[in-house]
Amino acid sequence: MRVNGLDSANAGADEPEFKPPAFQIIVLGAGGGPNEDNVTGILVRSTATNWAKGSVLAVDAGTHLAAIIRIFQESLPESIPVAFPFESSVSIASNRVVKRASSLQTGATITRRSNSLAEHNGHGQATPLQHADTINPSPRLLTSGPFADLEVPFESVKGNAAYFMRNLISTYLITHPHLDHISGFAINTASFQHTSRPKRIAALPSTIDAIKNHIFNDVIWPNMSDEDGGVGFVSYMRLVEGGNIQFGDGESRGYIEVCDGLAAKCWSVSHGQCMRKRHSHGSGSGSTQEAFHDAISRRASQHAATPTNLQHSQSYGHQSDMMRPIDSSAFFLRDDHTGFEVLIFGDVEPDSLSLSPRNSQVWSDAASKFAAGVLTGILIECSYDDSQSDETLFGHLAPRHLIAELKTLAEKIKALKPREEESSQRKRKRFSNGTSMCDGLETRSRTGRTPSQSGRKTRRQTVTPATSASLVSEDSIPHEVARSAKESKVNVPESIHETTQGSGTVGGSWGYRPLEGLQVIIIHVKETLKDGPEPGEMILAQLEQAEKAEQLGCSFSVSKAGASVWL
C-alpha cells in the first residue's frame, strides 16, 4: 500500500519505487440513518482505469445520485473548458496525474487511459451524449474534488451527474436489501432509460430474491429488471458465496469481474436476527405477538450466551426458534492491474452475539491476503459507541465488538506467520539507545514487486501517526490526502481523550503488532440527533483507546460523505 500521500523524510534514494494507490473509494453516504441523505453509498474504481467508461463500481446505493450531484455542484465551477482536440485534452489530464503522483513519491508512475466516449466510439474528437436539455455542450475537465481529472461533456451540474451515473457506473454491488442500502438505487432507476445497456445488480441470491419480490414487484416500485416481464433497465448477477472457482486463475481464482478493472468475491455475514412467521406446530403455543415478546425476552436474558448454545436452543423448538438470521455480505474487491485488494463489509454483527456466526470465515480469507501483502484496507461498520448495550445493537457493531473481531483477524494472521519471522520482528522492535521504537506507525508500502513477491518480503516505510487520519480526504487529489497531524486531528472532548490513554506496551500480548499498516475505515455511523460530541468522534476515540491497549497496529479513520479514500 502506498504511504498515503506523505512526503516522508525517510524516503531516500535506496528506497524501492513506490506506486500510486490502486483504489479510489468515494464515500457518497457514510451514515447509518436516520438522516436519509447520508446513508450507505460508496463508489470504487481502479485508479489504473482513469475514469474509463464502465470503470466505476457502486457498493450499495442508499444515497446515490443526490450525492453525485452535490459533488458536481462543488467541483464543476472550478473545471476548465476542453478546447483542444481529444488527444491534447487527454495529454493535459495525464500530465496532471503524473505531476500529482510525483509529488507523492519520487519515481511514481501512472498509466493514463481515456475517459472520454470518443475513444469508445473510435473518433479523435470527443462526442458527448445527446441530451434533450443541453444544446451545444462544452466538454470540461474537472480539476478538484473526488472526480478530479474526469472529462465531462456538459456545462450543467445535473447533466454531468446523469452522464456519470449512466456511463461510468456499470454495476451495483449490494450487500443486503435494507432500504438504507438500496433506496437511492431504486429511485434512480427512473433515469436509466438513456443508457446503452442494463445496469447490473450483483449480490448473493438471497439479496436478489428480496429485491425482486419486495422492491421491483410492480407494487412498491415498477419491475425495472429484465426478468418476469420487467422493463429491462436492470439485470441480475447472482454471486456464489466464497467465490466461483470456475472463474479466474491463480490468486484471482473465484473472483468475477464486476466492472472495468475490478473483480469481486463475496462472503455472507450475519446482520442480526428478525422474527419470521412460524409454520403451525400445533395449538397451545400462544399468539404470534406473545411468542415475539417471549423470544425478545429470551434474547435479552441470553445475550451473554454463546452462539452455539443459542443455536442449540433453536433446534429443540423453543420460542426463540422463530428468530432467523438476517443475511448481509462482505466483498473482497481485487484490482486487476496490481492484484491488491480491499475488503468492504455491509452491515454486520459480532460473531459473539450472532445466531449464525460467519465473520470468522471472512477473517480467515483476509488473514492470508494480509500476510501476503495484498490486503490494503478494510471498510467496516461501527454503528454505535460503547454506551450501546448488546441487546440494542440490532445486528451492528460497537467499538468493543469491532476490536474483538480484529483480534480474531490478528490471531489468524499470527497462526500463518512462521516462528522465525515473529522472532525477527520482536528483535527489530526492541528498545534502542534507552528509548522505544520510533514513535510513528509503520505503514505497508506499495513497491514495484508483484503481490506474490510482496508476500515473501515486504519493505515498510515509517510515517507519522497522522497518516491514518489523513487517509480520508475531502478531495480526490492524492497529495491533498496528506494532512498535518494538527489538521487531521478530530476535535474530541477532553473527557474522551482522558479515556484513550493505554499502557503503550509495545506489541501488547502479541509481542509485535500483528495488524501493522492495516487501514480500517469506519462506515455506517448512526446519528443520534442530540447535542454533544459527534457519534463518529466518540467511536474513533474508543477504537483508538482499545487499539492502544491491545497493540494491534491498525489505524482507524471515520468516513465522511463526499470524501475520497486512497488505498
XYZ file of C-alpha atoms in Angstrom:
567
model
C 0.000 0.000 0.000
C 1.262 3.467 -0.744
C 2.421 5.790 2.023
C -0.915 7.661 1.975
C 0.369 10.737 0.236
C 3.035 11.746 2.758
C 6.335 13.072 1.505
C 8.307 11.125 4.075
C 11.654 12.486 5.109
C 12.806 8.901 5.366
C 12.330 8.245 1.656
C 15.821 8.026 0.271
C 17.394 7.067 -2.989
C 17.805 3.497 -1.791
C 14.081 3.061 -1.230
C 12.118 0.953 -3.735
C 9.990 2.626 -6.336
C 6.560 3.496 -4.992
C 3.359 3.198 -6.948
C 0.240 5.329 -6.774
C -2.732 3.909 -4.858
C -4.602 1.050 -6.500
C -8.078 2.133 -5.367
C -10.015 5.337 -5.094
C -13.047 4.950 -2.848
C -15.561 7.793 -2.923
C -17.969 7.962 0.005
C -21.386 9.169 -1.153
C -23.099 8.333 2.128
C -21.274 7.499 5.355
C -24.080 7.221 7.880
C -26.479 4.555 9.027
C -29.518 6.812 9.436
C -31.873 8.213 10.454
C -30.871 11.101 8.145
C -31.922 9.811 4.710
C -29.461 11.901 2.683
C -26.407 10.322 4.316
C -26.923 6.567 4.282
C -24.610 3.936 2.861
C -23.401 4.606 -0.653
C -19.857 4.012 -1.937
C -18.109 4.264 -5.303
C -14.944 2.283 -6.037
C -12.645 2.416 -9.037
C -9.268 1.100 -10.023
C -7.027 4.132 -10.473
C -5.411 2.407 -13.459
C -8.632 2.737 -15.477
C -8.653 6.533 -15.196
C -12.389 7.153 -15.487
C -12.916 4.851 -18.463
C -16.492 4.045 -19.424
C -17.920 1.411 -17.081
C -14.963 1.669 -14.677
C -16.838 2.752 -11.527
C -18.433 0.247 -9.147
C -21.184 1.245 -6.732
C -21.190 -0.656 -3.448
C -24.670 -0.127 -2.009
C -26.703 2.904 -3.002
C -28.848 4.151 -0.170
C -27.555 7.599 -1.076
C -26.574 7.850 -4.728
C -27.497 10.363 -7.437
C -28.183 13.202 -4.986
C -24.673 12.826 -3.566
C -23.139 12.714 -7.053
C -24.965 15.962 -7.846
C -23.537 17.576 -4.691
C -20.011 16.644 -5.748
C -20.533 18.223 -9.170
C -22.024 21.331 -7.566
C -18.774 21.832 -5.681
C -16.298 20.847 -8.380
C -17.847 21.916 -11.684
C -17.371 25.688 -11.106
C -13.616 25.078 -10.843
C -13.443 22.976 -14.004
C -11.702 24.149 -17.139
C -13.089 24.029 -20.677
C -11.604 21.486 -23.048
C -10.972 23.448 -26.213
C -8.368 21.089 -27.658
C -8.533 18.004 -29.831
C -9.195 14.849 -27.868
C -5.563 13.716 -27.788
C -4.472 17.067 -26.357
C -7.049 17.061 -23.577
C -6.048 13.573 -22.533
C -2.381 14.603 -22.578
C -3.132 17.554 -20.313
C -5.009 15.358 -17.863
C -2.266 12.734 -17.984
C 0.408 15.304 -17.189
C -1.648 16.491 -14.214
C -1.884 12.974 -12.822
C 1.819 12.289 -13.272
C 2.725 15.535 -11.504
C 0.468 14.651 -8.598
C 1.889 11.157 -8.358
C 5.393 12.637 -8.414
C 4.501 14.944 -5.556
C 3.557 11.877 -3.512
C 6.708 9.888 -4.045
C 9.698 10.229 -6.287
C 9.630 7.770 -9.124
C 5.909 7.086 -9.001
C 4.358 6.428 -12.386
C 0.829 6.159 -13.641
C -0.760 4.890 -16.820
C -3.467 7.142 -18.170
C -6.481 5.839 -20.085
C -9.011 7.897 -21.958
C -12.157 8.696 -20.011
C -13.968 10.168 -22.984
C -16.607 8.477 -25.082
C -14.576 9.416 -28.128
C -12.164 6.537 -27.639
C -15.021 4.076 -27.311
C -16.664 5.496 -30.420
C -13.425 5.380 -32.386
C -13.308 9.126 -33.026
C -10.494 11.592 -32.482
C -12.837 14.280 -31.178
C -14.939 13.793 -28.038
C -18.583 13.107 -28.844
C -20.828 13.851 -25.842
C -24.150 12.117 -25.362
C -27.171 13.801 -26.845
C -29.304 15.248 -24.096
C -32.671 16.881 -24.506
C -31.874 19.636 -22.019
C -28.453 20.519 -23.417
C -27.650 22.413 -26.592
C -24.096 22.842 -27.880
C -22.474 21.086 -24.921
C -18.978 22.192 -23.969
C -16.689 19.451 -22.586
C -14.945 20.364 -19.361
C -12.121 18.861 -17.299
C -12.680 18.699 -13.553
C -9.674 19.917 -11.576
C -10.800 19.357 -7.986
C -12.988 17.161 -5.835
C -13.394 13.382 -5.873
C -13.939 13.389 -9.648
C -10.765 15.355 -10.472
C -9.298 14.612 -13.937
C -12.662 13.419 -15.233
C -13.688 14.949 -18.553
C -17.422 15.654 -18.672
C -19.448 16.646 -21.733
C -21.954 19.142 -20.331
C -22.000 22.537 -18.700
C -24.784 21.793 -16.223
C -24.415 20.012 -12.907
C -27.378 17.705 -13.400
C -26.454 16.844 -16.969
C -22.978 15.748 -15.908
C -24.294 13.868 -12.880
C -26.626 11.910 -15.146
C -23.758 11.305 -17.593
C -21.592 9.983 -14.754
C -24.247 7.601 -13.463
C -25.322 6.350 -16.891
C -21.894 5.868 -18.454
C -19.268 5.362 -15.772
C -21.183 3.209 -13.270
C -21.840 -0.242 -14.671
C -22.587 -2.412 -11.642
C -24.229 -2.065 -8.239
C -22.762 -4.448 -5.684
C -25.432 -4.777 -2.987
C -24.545 -6.106 0.471
C -28.145 -6.646 1.633
C -31.601 -5.358 0.715
C -32.339 -2.953 3.580
C -33.670 0.403 2.432
C -30.711 2.425 3.696
C -28.567 0.461 1.234
C -30.805 0.351 -1.861
C -33.344 3.211 -1.726
C -31.273 5.615 -3.825
C -30.696 2.967 -6.471
C -34.379 2.040 -6.665
C -35.490 5.631 -7.185
C -32.635 6.393 -9.581
C -33.648 3.555 -11.926
C -36.109 6.023 -13.458
C -33.128 7.699 -15.166
C -31.683 4.529 -16.694
C -33.712 4.804 -19.900
C -30.916 6.680 -21.710
C -28.256 4.027 -21.117
C -26.994 1.662 -23.806
C -27.153 -1.474 -21.655
C -28.851 -2.614 -18.438
C -27.257 -1.819 -15.121
C -26.228 -4.880 -13.160
C -27.150 -5.683 -9.578
C -24.517 -8.098 -8.255
C -25.373 -9.771 -4.963
C -25.994 -13.045 -3.214
C -29.117 -14.853 -4.483
C -30.986 -14.132 -1.238
C -30.463 -10.398 -1.699
C -31.582 -10.505 -5.322
C -34.672 -12.512 -4.382
C -35.594 -9.891 -1.800
C -35.178 -7.057 -4.312
C -37.217 -8.948 -6.916
C -40.020 -9.881 -4.555
C -40.256 -6.779 -2.414
C -38.955 -3.834 -4.474
C -39.234 -4.483 -8.213
C -42.634 -6.146 -7.870
C -44.922 -3.574 -9.547
C -46.325 -2.760 -6.109
C -43.618 -0.989 -4.144
C -41.824 0.007 -7.374
C -42.161 -0.918 -11.056
C -40.327 -4.032 -12.157
C -37.266 -2.394 -13.670
C -35.460 -5.702 -14.168
C -35.175 -7.863 -17.277
C -36.883 -10.786 -15.546
C -40.577 -11.643 -15.150
C -41.688 -9.258 -17.888
C -39.957 -6.202 -16.462
C -38.808 -3.016 -18.183
C -35.252 -4.302 -18.659
C -33.242 -1.443 -17.139
C -31.615 -3.776 -14.592
C -30.115 -7.264 -14.875
C -29.204 -9.551 -12.001
C -25.803 -11.092 -11.364
C -26.110 -13.798 -8.723
C -22.858 -14.274 -6.858
C -21.568 -17.525 -5.406
C -20.619 -17.344 -1.765
C -16.894 -17.799 -1.309
C -16.283 -17.173 -4.998
C -16.977 -19.162 -8.128
C -13.941 -21.368 -8.714
C -14.871 -21.625 -12.393
C -13.641 -18.047 -12.829
C -10.145 -16.645 -12.562
C -6.811 -18.340 -12.172
C -4.120 -18.375 -9.512
C -4.588 -15.605 -6.964
C -7.663 -14.331 -8.821
C -9.456 -17.686 -8.804
C -13.030 -17.359 -7.615
C -13.250 -13.656 -8.459
C -15.725 -12.394 -11.017
C -15.374 -9.156 -12.963
C -17.861 -6.547 -11.776
C -16.580 -3.532 -13.707
C -13.602 -2.486 -15.780
C -10.522 -3.108 -13.625
C -12.233 -4.673 -10.597
C -13.261 -8.207 -9.669
C -15.181 -9.326 -6.592
C -15.582 -12.257 -4.256
C -18.434 -12.433 -1.771
C -18.967 -13.927 1.673
C -22.230 -13.915 3.595
C -22.253 -12.496 7.128
C -24.919 -12.091 9.778
C -26.739 -8.801 10.361
C -28.715 -9.709 13.449
C -31.975 -11.605 13.634
C -35.609 -10.959 12.996
C -38.984 -12.533 13.605
C -40.238 -14.766 10.835
C -43.741 -16.181 10.742
C -43.540 -19.728 12.027
C -45.424 -22.590 10.447
C -48.056 -24.117 12.704
C -46.687 -26.681 15.121
C -49.957 -27.364 16.899
C -52.011 -25.447 19.412
C -51.100 -24.155 22.804
C -48.103 -22.076 21.791
C -49.897 -18.734 22.167
C -50.285 -15.862 19.750
C -47.548 -14.606 17.446
C -47.315 -11.410 19.469
C -46.890 -13.354 22.698
C -44.261 -15.523 21.052
C -42.461 -12.416 19.797
C -42.260 -10.862 23.268
C -41.156 -14.175 24.717
C -38.418 -14.516 22.090
C -37.191 -10.970 22.722
C -37.180 -11.660 26.450
C -35.167 -14.829 25.902
C -32.733 -12.966 23.663
C -32.167 -10.307 26.327
C -31.575 -12.921 29.024
C -29.266 -14.984 26.816
C -27.262 -12.223 25.147
C -24.179 -13.388 27.033
C -24.644 -16.979 25.887
C -22.544 -18.467 23.154
C -23.886 -18.664 19.589
C -23.656 -22.442 19.827
C -25.977 -22.520 22.821
C -28.422 -20.203 21.090
C -28.479 -22.384 18.001
C -28.910 -25.452 20.192
C -31.972 -23.919 21.869
C -33.417 -23.157 18.437
C -33.237 -26.721 17.269
C -35.375 -28.007 20.126
C -38.485 -25.979 19.476
C -38.174 -23.114 21.965
C -39.940 -19.872 21.160
C -36.606 -18.437 20.007
C -36.754 -20.754 17.015
C -38.875 -18.014 15.437
C -35.753 -15.852 15.289
C -33.916 -16.113 11.995
C -30.582 -14.548 10.999
C -30.574 -11.622 8.595
C -28.056 -12.120 5.811
C -25.609 -9.446 4.738
C -22.368 -9.595 2.748
C -18.686 -8.785 2.799
C -16.911 -8.192 -0.522
C -13.264 -8.597 -1.402
C -12.540 -6.293 -4.346
C -9.437 -7.049 -6.399
C -7.635 -4.580 -8.636
C -6.872 -6.419 -11.870
C -3.814 -4.271 -12.577
C -1.919 -4.697 -9.300
C -3.523 -7.652 -7.525
C -4.148 -5.542 -4.437
C -7.428 -5.929 -2.597
C -9.792 -4.061 -0.301
C -12.458 -5.612 1.948
C -15.848 -3.894 2.282
C -18.460 -5.082 4.758
C -22.159 -4.474 4.692
C -23.997 -4.257 7.997
C -22.632 -6.932 10.304
C -22.921 -8.101 13.880
C -20.207 -9.688 16.045
C -19.846 -13.438 15.957
C -20.039 -13.438 19.743
C -23.713 -12.373 19.610
C -24.825 -13.992 16.387
C -27.273 -16.839 15.904
C -25.338 -17.593 12.729
C -21.682 -16.569 13.265
C -19.909 -16.239 9.924
C -17.314 -13.488 10.334
C -14.569 -15.986 11.093
C -14.568 -17.301 7.509
C -14.095 -13.752 6.214
C -11.202 -13.147 8.603
C -9.576 -16.417 7.539
C -9.638 -15.231 3.934
C -8.447 -11.760 4.921
C -5.600 -13.148 7.047
C -3.954 -14.922 4.141
C -4.265 -11.825 1.971
C -2.796 -9.531 4.619
C 0.044 -11.959 5.265
C 0.746 -11.972 1.513
C 0.831 -8.174 1.451
C -2.155 -7.670 -0.867
C -4.914 -6.505 1.518
C -4.650 -2.713 1.649
C -7.621 -1.757 3.805
C -10.961 -2.645 5.350
C -14.189 -0.657 5.274
C -16.427 -1.873 8.069
C -19.360 -0.545 10.008
C -19.303 0.615 13.623
C -22.788 1.982 14.115
C -22.775 2.831 17.822
C -20.335 3.807 20.525
C -19.749 1.574 23.507
C -22.619 3.049 25.508
C -24.982 0.945 23.387
C -25.921 -2.312 25.112
C -25.618 -5.666 23.370
C -29.393 -6.104 23.470
C -29.937 -2.917 21.457
C -27.239 -3.264 18.803
C -29.798 -4.696 16.337
C -27.226 -6.533 14.281
C -24.497 -3.895 14.331
C -21.053 -3.343 15.840
C -19.814 -1.137 18.655
C -16.093 -0.442 19.215
C -15.676 -3.251 21.765
C -17.003 -5.751 19.244
C -15.031 -4.413 16.294
C -11.824 -4.702 18.311
C -12.763 -8.286 19.222
C -13.335 -9.085 15.541
C -9.989 -7.539 14.592
C -8.318 -9.608 17.297
C -9.745 -12.675 15.581
C -8.127 -11.479 12.353
C -4.857 -10.893 14.192
C -4.910 -14.383 15.675
C -5.418 -15.907 12.247
C -2.550 -13.837 10.833
C -0.301 -14.877 13.690
C -1.126 -18.526 13.023
C 0.125 -18.078 9.462
C 3.367 -16.378 10.464
C 6.478 -18.573 10.801
C 8.076 -18.588 14.245
C 11.364 -17.286 12.925
C 9.642 -14.272 11.367
C 7.959 -13.474 14.683
C 11.337 -13.656 16.407
C 12.860 -11.356 13.797
C 10.099 -8.792 14.235
C 10.466 -8.821 18.012
C 14.172 -8.152 17.690
C 13.572 -5.184 15.413
C 11.147 -3.690 17.926
C 13.477 -3.851 20.948
C 14.434 -0.661 22.712
C 17.336 1.254 21.219
C 19.549 3.849 22.989
C 17.274 3.831 26.010
C 14.152 4.729 24.042
C 11.408 2.689 22.490
C 10.982 2.071 18.790
C 10.132 5.013 16.524
C 7.069 6.986 17.553
C 5.479 6.765 14.122
C 3.264 3.958 12.938
C 4.650 1.767 10.199
C 2.561 1.683 7.067
C 2.759 -1.042 4.435
C 4.479 0.344 1.348
C 3.444 -0.328 -2.224
C 6.563 -1.412 -4.052
C 7.249 -2.388 -7.580
C 7.179 -6.075 -6.652
C 4.262 -8.295 -7.534
C 1.833 -9.259 -4.744
C 3.294 -12.732 -4.535
C 6.759 -11.256 -4.106
C 5.453 -8.862 -1.500
C 4.156 -11.859 0.390
C 7.701 -13.179 0.793
C 9.254 -9.935 1.945
C 7.517 -6.580 2.347
C 9.500 -3.366 2.765
C 7.803 -0.979 5.160
C 8.004 2.770 5.310
C 7.778 4.628 8.612
C 5.370 7.551 8.648
C 3.864 9.780 11.293
C 0.714 8.940 13.265
C -1.146 11.493 11.145
C -1.190 9.021 8.284
C -4.304 7.107 9.267
C -6.370 10.198 9.958
C -5.310 11.811 6.704
C -6.166 8.745 4.649
C -9.710 10.052 4.254
C -9.716 13.236 2.212
C -12.464 15.578 1.137
C -10.682 15.979 -2.174
C -9.622 13.357 -4.643
C -6.164 14.829 -5.302
C -3.790 12.340 -3.677
C -1.315 14.905 -2.342
C -4.160 16.671 -0.598
C -4.976 13.461 1.215
C -1.843 14.015 3.278
C -2.548 16.487 6.054
C -0.609 17.508 9.112
C -1.356 15.926 12.464
C -2.952 19.153 13.560
C -5.279 19.345 10.557
C -6.277 15.694 10.705
C -6.892 15.549 14.445
C -10.517 15.027 15.387
C -11.856 17.517 17.910
C -12.897 15.224 20.737
C -13.874 16.493 24.198
C -11.156 16.313 26.849
C -13.144 13.740 28.800
C -12.885 11.361 25.870
C -9.161 11.975 25.397
C -8.609 11.046 29.032
C -10.084 7.599 28.401
C -7.924 6.923 25.352
C -4.631 6.579 27.200
C -3.428 2.987 27.028
C -0.470 1.233 28.514
C 1.666 1.837 25.457
C 3.404 -1.517 25.842
C 4.925 -2.415 22.502
C 3.015 -5.291 20.957
C 0.763 -5.883 23.980
C 0.289 -9.619 24.499
C 1.275 -10.302 20.891
C 4.956 -9.409 21.192
C 4.564 -7.451 17.963
C 1.795 -5.529 16.169
C 0.024 -8.154 14.041
C -2.067 -5.673 12.016
C 0.744 -3.198 11.422
C -0.079 -0.996 8.435
C -3.712 -2.055 8.055
C -6.097 0.850 7.467
C -9.602 0.391 8.917
C -12.186 2.860 7.590
C -15.370 3.160 9.648
C -18.703 3.416 7.818
C -22.391 3.346 8.779
C -22.149 5.522 11.894
C -25.661 6.201 13.180
C -26.569 9.760 14.061
C -28.035 10.438 17.482
C -29.658 13.792 16.629
C -28.523 15.056 20.027
C -26.270 17.801 21.330
C -22.738 16.902 22.276
C -19.875 15.154 20.522
C -20.479 13.655 17.114
C -21.001 9.863 17.295
C -18.099 9.317 14.920
C -15.755 11.192 17.246
C -16.805 9.066 20.204
C -16.426 5.844 18.211
C -12.997 6.819 16.882
C -11.726 7.730 20.355
C -12.942 4.434 21.806
C -11.409 2.420 18.976
C -8.066 4.166 19.355
C -8.149 3.584 23.117
C -8.816 -0.116 22.680
C -6.229 -0.485 19.916
C -3.609 1.185 22.072
C -4.322 -1.281 24.859
C -4.280 -4.291 22.516
C -1.402 -3.018 20.334
C -2.909 -4.448 17.177
C -1.092 -1.960 14.949
C -4.023 -0.991 12.721
C -5.123 2.612 12.141
C -8.686 3.901 12.203
C -10.445 6.654 10.258
C -14.119 7.599 10.177
C -15.520 8.160 6.684
C -17.300 11.361 5.721
C -19.766 11.956 2.908
C -18.005 13.447 -0.102
C -14.587 12.152 0.948
C -12.108 10.102 -1.056
C -10.167 7.195 0.398
C -6.967 6.183 -1.408
C -5.688 2.651 -0.822
